[in-house]
PDB file of N, CA, C and O in Angstrom:
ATOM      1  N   UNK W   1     -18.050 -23.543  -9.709  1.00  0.00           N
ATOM      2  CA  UNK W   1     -17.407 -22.497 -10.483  1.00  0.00           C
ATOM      3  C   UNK W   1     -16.548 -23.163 -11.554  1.00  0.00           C
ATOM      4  O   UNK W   1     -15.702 -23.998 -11.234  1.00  0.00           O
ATOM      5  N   UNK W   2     -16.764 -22.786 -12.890  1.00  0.00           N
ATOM      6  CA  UNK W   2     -16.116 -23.357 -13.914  1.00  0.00           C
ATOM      7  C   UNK W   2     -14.611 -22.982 -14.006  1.00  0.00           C
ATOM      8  O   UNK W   2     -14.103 -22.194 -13.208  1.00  0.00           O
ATOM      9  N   UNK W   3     -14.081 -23.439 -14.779  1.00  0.00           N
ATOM     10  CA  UNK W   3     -12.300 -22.296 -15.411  1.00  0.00           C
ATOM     11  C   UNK W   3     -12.337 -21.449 -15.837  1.00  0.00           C
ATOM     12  O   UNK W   3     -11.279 -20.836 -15.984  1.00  0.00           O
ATOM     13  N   UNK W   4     -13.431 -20.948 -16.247  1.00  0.00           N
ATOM     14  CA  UNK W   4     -13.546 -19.522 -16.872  1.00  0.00           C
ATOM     15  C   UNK W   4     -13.952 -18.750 -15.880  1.00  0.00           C
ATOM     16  O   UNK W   4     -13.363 -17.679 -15.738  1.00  0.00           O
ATOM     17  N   UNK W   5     -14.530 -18.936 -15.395  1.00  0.00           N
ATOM     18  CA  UNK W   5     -14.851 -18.081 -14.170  1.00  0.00           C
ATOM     19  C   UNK W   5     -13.846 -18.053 -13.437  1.00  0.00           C
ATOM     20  O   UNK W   5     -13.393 -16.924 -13.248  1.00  0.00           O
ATOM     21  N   UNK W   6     -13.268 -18.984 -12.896  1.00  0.00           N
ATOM     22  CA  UNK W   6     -12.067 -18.823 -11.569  1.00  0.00           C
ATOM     23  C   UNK W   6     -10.610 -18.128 -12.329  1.00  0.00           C
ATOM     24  O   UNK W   6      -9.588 -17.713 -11.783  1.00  0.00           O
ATOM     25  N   UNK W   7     -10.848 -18.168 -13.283  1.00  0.00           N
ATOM     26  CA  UNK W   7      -9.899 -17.253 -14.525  1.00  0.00           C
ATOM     27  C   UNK W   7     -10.456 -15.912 -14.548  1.00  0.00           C
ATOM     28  O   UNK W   7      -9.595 -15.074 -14.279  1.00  0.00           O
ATOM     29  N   UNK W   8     -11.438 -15.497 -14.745  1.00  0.00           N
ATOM     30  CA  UNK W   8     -11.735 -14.157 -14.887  1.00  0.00           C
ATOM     31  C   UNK W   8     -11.605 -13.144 -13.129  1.00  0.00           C
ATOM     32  O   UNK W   8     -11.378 -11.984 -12.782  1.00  0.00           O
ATOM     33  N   UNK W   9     -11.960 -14.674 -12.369  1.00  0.00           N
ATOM     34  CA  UNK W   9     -11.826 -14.185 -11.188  1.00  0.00           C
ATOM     35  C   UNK W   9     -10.127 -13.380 -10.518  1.00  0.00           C
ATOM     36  O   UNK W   9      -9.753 -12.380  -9.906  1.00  0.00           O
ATOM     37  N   UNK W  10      -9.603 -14.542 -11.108  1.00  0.00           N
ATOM     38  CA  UNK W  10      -8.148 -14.231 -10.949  1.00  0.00           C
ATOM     39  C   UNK W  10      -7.752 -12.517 -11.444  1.00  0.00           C
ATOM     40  O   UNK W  10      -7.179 -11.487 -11.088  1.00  0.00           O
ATOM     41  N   UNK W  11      -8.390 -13.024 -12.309  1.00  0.00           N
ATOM     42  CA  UNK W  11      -7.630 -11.795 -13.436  1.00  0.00           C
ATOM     43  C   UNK W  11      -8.548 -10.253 -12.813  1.00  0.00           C
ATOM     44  O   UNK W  11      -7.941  -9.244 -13.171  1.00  0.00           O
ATOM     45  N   UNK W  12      -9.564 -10.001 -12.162  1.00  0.00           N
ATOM     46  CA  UNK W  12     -10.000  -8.945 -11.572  1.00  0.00           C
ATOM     47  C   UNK W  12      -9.029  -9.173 -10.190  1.00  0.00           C
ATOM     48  O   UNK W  12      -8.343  -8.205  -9.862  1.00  0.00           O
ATOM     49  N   UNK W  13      -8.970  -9.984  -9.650  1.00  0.00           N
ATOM     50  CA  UNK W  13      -8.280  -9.680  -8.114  1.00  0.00           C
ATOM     51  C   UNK W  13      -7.339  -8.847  -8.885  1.00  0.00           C
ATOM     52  O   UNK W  13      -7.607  -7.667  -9.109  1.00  0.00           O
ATOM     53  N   UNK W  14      -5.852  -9.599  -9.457  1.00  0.00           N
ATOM     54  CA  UNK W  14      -5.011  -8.888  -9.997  1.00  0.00           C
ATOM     55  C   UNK W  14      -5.137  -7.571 -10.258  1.00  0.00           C
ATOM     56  O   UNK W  14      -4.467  -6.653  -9.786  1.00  0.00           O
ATOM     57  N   UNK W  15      -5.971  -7.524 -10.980  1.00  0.00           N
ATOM     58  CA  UNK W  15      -6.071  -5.720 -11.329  1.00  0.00           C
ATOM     59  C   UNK W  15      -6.233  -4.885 -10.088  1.00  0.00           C
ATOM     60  O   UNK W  15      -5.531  -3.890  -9.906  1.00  0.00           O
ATOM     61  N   UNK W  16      -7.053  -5.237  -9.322  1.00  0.00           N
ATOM     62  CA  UNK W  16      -7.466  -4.862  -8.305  1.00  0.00           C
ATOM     63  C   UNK W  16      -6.556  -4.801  -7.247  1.00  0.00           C
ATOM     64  O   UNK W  16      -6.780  -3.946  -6.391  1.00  0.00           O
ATOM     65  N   UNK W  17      -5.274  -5.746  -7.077  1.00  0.00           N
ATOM     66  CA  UNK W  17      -4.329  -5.778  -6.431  1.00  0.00           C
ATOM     67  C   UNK W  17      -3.341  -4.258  -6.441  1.00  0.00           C
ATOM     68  O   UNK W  17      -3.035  -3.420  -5.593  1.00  0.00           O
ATOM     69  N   UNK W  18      -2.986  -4.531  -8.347  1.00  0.00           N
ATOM     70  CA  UNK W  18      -2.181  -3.468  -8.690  1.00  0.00           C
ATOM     71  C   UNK W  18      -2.738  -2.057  -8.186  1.00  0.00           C
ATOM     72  O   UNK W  18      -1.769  -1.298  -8.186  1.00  0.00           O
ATOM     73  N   UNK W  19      -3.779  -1.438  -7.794  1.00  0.00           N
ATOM     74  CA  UNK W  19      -3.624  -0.379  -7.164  1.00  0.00           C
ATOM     75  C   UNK W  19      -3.529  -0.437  -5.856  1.00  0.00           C
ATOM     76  O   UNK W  19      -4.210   0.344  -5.191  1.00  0.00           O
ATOM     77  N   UNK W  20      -2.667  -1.369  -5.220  1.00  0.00           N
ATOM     78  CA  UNK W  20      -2.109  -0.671  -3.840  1.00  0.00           C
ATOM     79  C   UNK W  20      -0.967  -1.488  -3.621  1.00  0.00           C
ATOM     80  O   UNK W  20      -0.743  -2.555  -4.193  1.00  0.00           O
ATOM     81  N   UNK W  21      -0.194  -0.890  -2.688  1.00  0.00           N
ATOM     82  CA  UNK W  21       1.622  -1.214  -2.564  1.00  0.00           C
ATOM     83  C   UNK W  21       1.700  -2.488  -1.281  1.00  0.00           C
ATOM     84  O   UNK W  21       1.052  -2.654  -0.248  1.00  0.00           O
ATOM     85  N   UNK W  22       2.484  -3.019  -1.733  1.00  0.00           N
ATOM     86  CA  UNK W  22       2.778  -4.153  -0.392  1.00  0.00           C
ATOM     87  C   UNK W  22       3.857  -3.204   0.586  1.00  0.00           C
ATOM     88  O   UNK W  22       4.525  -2.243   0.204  1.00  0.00           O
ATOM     89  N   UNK W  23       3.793  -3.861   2.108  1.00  0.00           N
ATOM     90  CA  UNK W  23       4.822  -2.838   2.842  1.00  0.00           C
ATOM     91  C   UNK W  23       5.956  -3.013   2.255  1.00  0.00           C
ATOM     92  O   UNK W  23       6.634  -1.995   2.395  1.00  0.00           O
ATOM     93  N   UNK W  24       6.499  -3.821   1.659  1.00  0.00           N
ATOM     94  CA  UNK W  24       7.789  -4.028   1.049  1.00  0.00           C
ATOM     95  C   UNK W  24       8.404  -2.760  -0.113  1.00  0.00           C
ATOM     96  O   UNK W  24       9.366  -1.992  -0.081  1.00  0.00           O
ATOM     97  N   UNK W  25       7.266  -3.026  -1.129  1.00  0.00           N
ATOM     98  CA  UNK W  25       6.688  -1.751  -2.076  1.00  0.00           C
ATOM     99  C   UNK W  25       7.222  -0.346  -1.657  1.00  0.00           C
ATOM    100  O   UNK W  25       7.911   0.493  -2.237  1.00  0.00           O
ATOM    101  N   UNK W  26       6.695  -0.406  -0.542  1.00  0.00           N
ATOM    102  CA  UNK W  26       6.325   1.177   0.110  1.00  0.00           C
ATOM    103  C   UNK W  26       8.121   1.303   0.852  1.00  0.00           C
ATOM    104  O   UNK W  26       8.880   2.271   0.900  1.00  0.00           O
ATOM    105  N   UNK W  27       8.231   0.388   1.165  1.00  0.00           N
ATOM    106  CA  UNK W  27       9.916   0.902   2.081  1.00  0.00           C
ATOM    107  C   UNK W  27      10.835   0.727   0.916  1.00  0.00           C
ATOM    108  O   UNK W  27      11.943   1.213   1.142  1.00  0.00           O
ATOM    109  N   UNK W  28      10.654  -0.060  -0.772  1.00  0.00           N
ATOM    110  CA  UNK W  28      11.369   0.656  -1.518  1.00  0.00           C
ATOM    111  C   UNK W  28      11.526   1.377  -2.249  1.00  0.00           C
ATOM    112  O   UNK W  28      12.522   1.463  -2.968  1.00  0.00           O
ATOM    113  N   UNK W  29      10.156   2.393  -2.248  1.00  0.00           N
ATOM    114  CA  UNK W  29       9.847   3.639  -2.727  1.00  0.00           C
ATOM    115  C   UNK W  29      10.328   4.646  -2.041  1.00  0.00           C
ATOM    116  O   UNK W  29      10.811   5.624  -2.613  1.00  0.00           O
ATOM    117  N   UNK W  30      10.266   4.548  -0.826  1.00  0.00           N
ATOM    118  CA  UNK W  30      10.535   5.221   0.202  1.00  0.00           C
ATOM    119  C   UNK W  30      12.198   5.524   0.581  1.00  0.00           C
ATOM    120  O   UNK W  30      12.748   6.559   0.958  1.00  0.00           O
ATOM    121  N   UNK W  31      12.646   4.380   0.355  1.00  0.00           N
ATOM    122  CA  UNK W  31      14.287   4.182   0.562  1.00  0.00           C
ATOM    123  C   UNK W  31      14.106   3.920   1.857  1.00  0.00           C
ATOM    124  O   UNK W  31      14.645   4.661   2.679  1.00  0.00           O
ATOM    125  N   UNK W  32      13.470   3.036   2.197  1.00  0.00           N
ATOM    126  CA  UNK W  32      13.740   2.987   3.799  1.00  0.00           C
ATOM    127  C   UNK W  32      13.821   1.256   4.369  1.00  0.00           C
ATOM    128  O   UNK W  32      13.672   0.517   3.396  1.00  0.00           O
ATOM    129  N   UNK W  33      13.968   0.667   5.348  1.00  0.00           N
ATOM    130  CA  UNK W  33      13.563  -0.909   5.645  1.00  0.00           C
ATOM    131  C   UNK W  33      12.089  -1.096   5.923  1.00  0.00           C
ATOM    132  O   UNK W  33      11.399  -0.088   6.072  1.00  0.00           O
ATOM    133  N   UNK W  34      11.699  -1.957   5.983  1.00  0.00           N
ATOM    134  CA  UNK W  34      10.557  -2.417   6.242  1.00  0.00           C
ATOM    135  C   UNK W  34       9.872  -2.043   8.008  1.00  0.00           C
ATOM    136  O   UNK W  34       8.759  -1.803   8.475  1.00  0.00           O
ATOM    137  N   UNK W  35      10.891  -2.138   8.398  1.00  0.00           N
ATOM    138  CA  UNK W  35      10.465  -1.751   9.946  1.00  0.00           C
ATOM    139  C   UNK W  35      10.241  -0.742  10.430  1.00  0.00           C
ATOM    140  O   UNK W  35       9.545  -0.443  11.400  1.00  0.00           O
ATOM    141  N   UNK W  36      11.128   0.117   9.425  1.00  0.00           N
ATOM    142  CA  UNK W  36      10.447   1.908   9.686  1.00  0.00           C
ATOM    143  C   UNK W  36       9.356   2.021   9.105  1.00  0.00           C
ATOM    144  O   UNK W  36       8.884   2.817   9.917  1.00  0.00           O
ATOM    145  N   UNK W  37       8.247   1.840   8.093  1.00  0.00           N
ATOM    146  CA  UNK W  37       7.211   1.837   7.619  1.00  0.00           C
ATOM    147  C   UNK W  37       6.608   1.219   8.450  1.00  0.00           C
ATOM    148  O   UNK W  37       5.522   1.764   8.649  1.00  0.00           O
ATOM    149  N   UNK W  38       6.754   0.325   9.065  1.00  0.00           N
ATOM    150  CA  UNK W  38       5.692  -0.507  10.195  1.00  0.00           C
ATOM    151  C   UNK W  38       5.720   1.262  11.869  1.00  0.00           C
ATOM    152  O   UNK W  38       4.828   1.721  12.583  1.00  0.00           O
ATOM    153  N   UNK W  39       6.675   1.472  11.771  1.00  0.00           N
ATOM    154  CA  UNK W  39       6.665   2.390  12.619  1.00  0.00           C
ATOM    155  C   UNK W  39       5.986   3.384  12.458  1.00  0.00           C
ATOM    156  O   UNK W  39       5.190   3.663  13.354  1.00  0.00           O
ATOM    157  N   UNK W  40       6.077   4.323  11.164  1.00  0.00           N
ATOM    158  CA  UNK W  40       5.453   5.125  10.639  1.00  0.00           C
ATOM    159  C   UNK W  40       4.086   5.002  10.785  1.00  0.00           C
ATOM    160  O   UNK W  40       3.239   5.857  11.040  1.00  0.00           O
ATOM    161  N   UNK W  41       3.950   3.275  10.498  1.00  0.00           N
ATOM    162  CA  UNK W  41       2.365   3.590  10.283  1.00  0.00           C
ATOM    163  C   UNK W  41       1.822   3.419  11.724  1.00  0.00           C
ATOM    164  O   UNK W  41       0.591   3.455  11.746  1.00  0.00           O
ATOM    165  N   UNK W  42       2.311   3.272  12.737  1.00  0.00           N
ATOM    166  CA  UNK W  42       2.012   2.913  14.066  1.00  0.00           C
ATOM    167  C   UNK W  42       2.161   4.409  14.855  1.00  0.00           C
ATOM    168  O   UNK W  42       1.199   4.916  15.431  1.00  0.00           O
ATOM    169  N   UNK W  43       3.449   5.020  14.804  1.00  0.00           N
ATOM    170  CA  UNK W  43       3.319   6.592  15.351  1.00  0.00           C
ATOM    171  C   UNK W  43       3.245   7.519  14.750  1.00  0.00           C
ATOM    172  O   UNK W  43       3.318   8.571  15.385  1.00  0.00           O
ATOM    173  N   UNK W  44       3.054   7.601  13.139  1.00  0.00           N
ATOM    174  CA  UNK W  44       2.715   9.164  12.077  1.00  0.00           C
ATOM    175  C   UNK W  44       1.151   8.909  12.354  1.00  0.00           C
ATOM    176  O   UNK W  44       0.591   7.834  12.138  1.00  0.00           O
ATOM    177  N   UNK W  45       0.524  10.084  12.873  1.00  0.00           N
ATOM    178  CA  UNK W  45      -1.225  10.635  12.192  1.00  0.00           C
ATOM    179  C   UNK W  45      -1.357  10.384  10.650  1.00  0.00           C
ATOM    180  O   UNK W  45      -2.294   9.842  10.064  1.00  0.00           O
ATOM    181  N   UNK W  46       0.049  11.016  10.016  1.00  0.00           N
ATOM    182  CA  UNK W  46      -0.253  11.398   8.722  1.00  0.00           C
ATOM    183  C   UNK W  46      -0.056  10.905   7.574  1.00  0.00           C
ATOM    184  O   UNK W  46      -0.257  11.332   6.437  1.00  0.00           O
ATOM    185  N   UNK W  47       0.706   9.173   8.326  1.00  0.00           N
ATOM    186  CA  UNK W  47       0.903   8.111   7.276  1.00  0.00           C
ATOM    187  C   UNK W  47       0.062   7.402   6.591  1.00  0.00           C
ATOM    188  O   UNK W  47      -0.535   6.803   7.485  1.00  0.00           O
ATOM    189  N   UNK W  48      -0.524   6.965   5.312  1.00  0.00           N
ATOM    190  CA  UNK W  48      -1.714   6.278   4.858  1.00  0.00           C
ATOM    191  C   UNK W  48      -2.091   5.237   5.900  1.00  0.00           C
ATOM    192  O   UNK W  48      -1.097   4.836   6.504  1.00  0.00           O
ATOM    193  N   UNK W  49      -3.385   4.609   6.339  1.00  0.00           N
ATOM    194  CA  UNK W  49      -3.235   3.420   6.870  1.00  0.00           C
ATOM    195  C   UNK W  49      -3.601   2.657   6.031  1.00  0.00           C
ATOM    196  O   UNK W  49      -4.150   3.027   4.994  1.00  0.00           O
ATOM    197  N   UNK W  50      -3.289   1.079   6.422  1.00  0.00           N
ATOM    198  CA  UNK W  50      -3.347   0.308   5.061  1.00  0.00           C
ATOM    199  C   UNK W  50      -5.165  -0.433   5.149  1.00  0.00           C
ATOM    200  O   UNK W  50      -6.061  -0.065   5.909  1.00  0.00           O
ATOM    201  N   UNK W  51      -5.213  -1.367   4.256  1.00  0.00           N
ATOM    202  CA  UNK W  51      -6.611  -1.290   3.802  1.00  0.00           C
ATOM    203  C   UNK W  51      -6.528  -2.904   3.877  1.00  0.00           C
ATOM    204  O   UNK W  51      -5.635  -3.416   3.203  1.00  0.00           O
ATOM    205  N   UNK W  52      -7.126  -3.512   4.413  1.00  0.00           N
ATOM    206  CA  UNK W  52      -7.640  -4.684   4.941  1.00  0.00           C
ATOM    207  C   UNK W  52      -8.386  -5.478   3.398  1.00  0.00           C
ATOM    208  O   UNK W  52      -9.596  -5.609   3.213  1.00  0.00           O
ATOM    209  N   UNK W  53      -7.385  -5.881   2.527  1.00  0.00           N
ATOM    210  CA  UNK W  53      -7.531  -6.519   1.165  1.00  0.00           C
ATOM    211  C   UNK W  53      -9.089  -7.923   1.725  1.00  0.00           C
ATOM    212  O   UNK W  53     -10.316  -7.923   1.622  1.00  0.00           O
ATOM    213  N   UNK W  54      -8.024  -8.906   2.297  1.00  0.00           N
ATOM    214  CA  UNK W  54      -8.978  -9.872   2.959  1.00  0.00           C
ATOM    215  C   UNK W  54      -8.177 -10.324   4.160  1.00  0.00           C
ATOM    216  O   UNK W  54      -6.997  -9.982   4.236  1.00  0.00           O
ATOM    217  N   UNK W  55      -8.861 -11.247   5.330  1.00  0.00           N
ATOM    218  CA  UNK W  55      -7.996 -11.537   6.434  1.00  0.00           C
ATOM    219  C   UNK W  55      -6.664 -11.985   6.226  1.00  0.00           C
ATOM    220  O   UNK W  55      -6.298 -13.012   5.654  1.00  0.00           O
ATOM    221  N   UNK W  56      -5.917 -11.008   6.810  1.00  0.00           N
ATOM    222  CA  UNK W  56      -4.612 -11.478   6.530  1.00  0.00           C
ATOM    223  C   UNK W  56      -3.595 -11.096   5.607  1.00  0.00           C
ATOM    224  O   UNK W  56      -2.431 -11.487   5.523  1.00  0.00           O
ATOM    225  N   UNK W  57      -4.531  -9.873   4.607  1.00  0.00           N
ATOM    226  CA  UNK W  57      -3.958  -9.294   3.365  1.00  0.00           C
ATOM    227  C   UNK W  57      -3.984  -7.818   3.666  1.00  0.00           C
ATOM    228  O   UNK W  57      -5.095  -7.382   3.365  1.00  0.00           O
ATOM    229  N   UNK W  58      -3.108  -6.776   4.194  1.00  0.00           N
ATOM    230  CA  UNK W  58      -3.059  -5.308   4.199  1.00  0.00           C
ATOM    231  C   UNK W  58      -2.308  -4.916   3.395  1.00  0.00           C
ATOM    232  O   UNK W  58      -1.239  -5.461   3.123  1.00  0.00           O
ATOM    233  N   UNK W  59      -2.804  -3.775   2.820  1.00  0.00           N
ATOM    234  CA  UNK W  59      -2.230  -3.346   1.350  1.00  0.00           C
ATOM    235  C   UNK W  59      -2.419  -1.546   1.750  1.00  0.00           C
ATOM    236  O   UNK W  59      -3.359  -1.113   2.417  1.00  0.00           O
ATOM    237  N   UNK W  60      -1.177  -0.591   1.106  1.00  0.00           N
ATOM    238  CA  UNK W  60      -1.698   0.324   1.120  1.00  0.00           C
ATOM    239  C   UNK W  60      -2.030   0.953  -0.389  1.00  0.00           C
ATOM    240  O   UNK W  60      -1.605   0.792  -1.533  1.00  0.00           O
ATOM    241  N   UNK W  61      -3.081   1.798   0.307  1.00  0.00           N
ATOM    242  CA  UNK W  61      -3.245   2.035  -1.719  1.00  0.00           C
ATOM    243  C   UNK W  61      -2.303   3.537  -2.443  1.00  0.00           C
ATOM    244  O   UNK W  61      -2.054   4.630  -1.936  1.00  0.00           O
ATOM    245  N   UNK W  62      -2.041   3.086  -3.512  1.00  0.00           N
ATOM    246  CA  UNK W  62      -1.106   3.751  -4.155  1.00  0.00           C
ATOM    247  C   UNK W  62      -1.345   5.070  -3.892  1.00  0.00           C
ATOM    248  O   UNK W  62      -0.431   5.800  -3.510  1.00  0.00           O
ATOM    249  N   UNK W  63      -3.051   5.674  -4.132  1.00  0.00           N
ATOM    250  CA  UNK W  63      -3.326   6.897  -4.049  1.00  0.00           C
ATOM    251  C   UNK W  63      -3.040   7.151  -2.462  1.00  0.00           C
ATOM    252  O   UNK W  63      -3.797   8.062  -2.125  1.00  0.00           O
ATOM    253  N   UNK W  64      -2.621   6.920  -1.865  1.00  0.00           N
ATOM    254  CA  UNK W  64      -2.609   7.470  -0.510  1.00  0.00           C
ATOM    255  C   UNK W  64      -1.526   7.653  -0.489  1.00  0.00           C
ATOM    256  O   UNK W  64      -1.134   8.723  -0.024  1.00  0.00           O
ATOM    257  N   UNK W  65      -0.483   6.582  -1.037  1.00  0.00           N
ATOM    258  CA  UNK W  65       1.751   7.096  -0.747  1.00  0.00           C
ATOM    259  C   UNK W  65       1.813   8.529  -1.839  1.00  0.00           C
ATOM    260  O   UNK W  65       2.368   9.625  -1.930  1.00  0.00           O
ATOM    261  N   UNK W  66       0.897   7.712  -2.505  1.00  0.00           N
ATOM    262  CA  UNK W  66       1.777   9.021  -3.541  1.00  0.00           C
ATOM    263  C   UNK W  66       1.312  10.484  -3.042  1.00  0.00           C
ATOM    264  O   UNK W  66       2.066  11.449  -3.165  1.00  0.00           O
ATOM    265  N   UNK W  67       0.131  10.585  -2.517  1.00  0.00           N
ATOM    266  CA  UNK W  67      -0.168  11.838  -1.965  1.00  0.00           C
ATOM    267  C   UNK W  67       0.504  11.991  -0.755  1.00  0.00           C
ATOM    268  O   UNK W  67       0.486  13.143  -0.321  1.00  0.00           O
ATOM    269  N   UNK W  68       0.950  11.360  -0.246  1.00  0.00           N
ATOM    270  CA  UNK W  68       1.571  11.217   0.964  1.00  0.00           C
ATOM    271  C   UNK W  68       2.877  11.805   0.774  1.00  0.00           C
ATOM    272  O   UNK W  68       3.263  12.784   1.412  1.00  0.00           O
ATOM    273  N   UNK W  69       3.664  11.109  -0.246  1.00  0.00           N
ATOM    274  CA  UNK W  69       4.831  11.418  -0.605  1.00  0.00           C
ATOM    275  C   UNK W  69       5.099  12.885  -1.133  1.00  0.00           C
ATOM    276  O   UNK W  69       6.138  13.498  -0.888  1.00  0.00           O
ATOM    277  N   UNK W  70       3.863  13.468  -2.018  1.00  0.00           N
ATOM    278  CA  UNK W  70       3.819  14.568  -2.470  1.00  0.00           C
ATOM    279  C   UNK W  70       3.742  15.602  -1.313  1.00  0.00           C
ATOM    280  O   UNK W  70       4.334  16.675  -1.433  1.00  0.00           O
ATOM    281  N   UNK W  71       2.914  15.259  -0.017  1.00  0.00           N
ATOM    282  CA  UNK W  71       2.942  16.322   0.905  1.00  0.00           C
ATOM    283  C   UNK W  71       3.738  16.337   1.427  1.00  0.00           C
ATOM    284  O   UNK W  71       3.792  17.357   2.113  1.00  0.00           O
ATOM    285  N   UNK W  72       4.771  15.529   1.574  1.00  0.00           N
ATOM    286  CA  UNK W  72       6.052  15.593   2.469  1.00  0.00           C
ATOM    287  C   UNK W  72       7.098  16.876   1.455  1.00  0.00           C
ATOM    288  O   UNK W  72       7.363  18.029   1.796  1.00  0.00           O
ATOM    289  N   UNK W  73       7.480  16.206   0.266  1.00  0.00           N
ATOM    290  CA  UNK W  73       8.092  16.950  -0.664  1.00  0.00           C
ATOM    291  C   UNK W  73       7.726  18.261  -0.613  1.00  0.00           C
ATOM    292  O   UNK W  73       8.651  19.073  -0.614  1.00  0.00           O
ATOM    293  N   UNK W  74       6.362  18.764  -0.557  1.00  0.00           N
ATOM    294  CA  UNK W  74       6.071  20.144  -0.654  1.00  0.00           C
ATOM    295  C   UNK W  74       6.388  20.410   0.659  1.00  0.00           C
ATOM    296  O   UNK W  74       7.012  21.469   0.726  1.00  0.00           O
ATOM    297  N   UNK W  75       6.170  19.742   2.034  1.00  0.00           N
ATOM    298  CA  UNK W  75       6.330  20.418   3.468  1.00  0.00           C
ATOM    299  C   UNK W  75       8.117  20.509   3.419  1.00  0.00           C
ATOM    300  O   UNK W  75       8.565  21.428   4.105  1.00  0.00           O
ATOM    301  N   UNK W  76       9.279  19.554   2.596  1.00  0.00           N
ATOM    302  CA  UNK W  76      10.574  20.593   2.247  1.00  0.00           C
ATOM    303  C   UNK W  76      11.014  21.500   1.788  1.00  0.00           C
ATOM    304  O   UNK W  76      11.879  22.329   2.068  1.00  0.00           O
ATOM    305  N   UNK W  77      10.003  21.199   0.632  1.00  0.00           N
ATOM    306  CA  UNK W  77      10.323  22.528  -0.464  1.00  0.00           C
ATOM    307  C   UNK W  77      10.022  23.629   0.400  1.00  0.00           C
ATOM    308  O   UNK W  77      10.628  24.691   0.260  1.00  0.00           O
ATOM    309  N   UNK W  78       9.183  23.485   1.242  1.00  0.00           N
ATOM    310  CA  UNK W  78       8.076  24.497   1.972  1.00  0.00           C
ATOM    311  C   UNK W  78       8.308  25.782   2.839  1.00  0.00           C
ATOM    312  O   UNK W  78       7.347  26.401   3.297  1.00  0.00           O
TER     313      UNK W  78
END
């Protein structure tokens, strides 16, 4: 594999990264610590689960908090 390639390679992971949140991401969107999001995602049904990037890499994807987040907001407003 040349430099241009392992460059272009880079540069698609990246993109590809940016649509989904690290747990870190997500507990400071959330306003919360990191350990309640590990909880959430262990006893909520209705929390995104995260998505298995590569061994060792779980990511959740953006479209899932933010809908996530949106159904919570409407189940207050509610």
């Amino acid at each position: 594999m040349n430099a241009e390639s392992r460059a272009q390679r880079r540069t698609a992971m990246s993109q590809e990264l940016a649509r989904y949140y690290t747990i870190n991401q997500v507990a400071r969107i959330c306003g919360v610590t990191r350990p309640t999001v590990d909880r959430w995602h262990r006893d909520r049904p209705d929390f995104p689960r995260k998505v298995l990037i590569t061994p060792g890499c779980a990511r959740f994807r953006v479209s899932d908090i933010e809908a996530w987040l949106e159904s919570r907001e409407a189940q207050l407003d509610g």
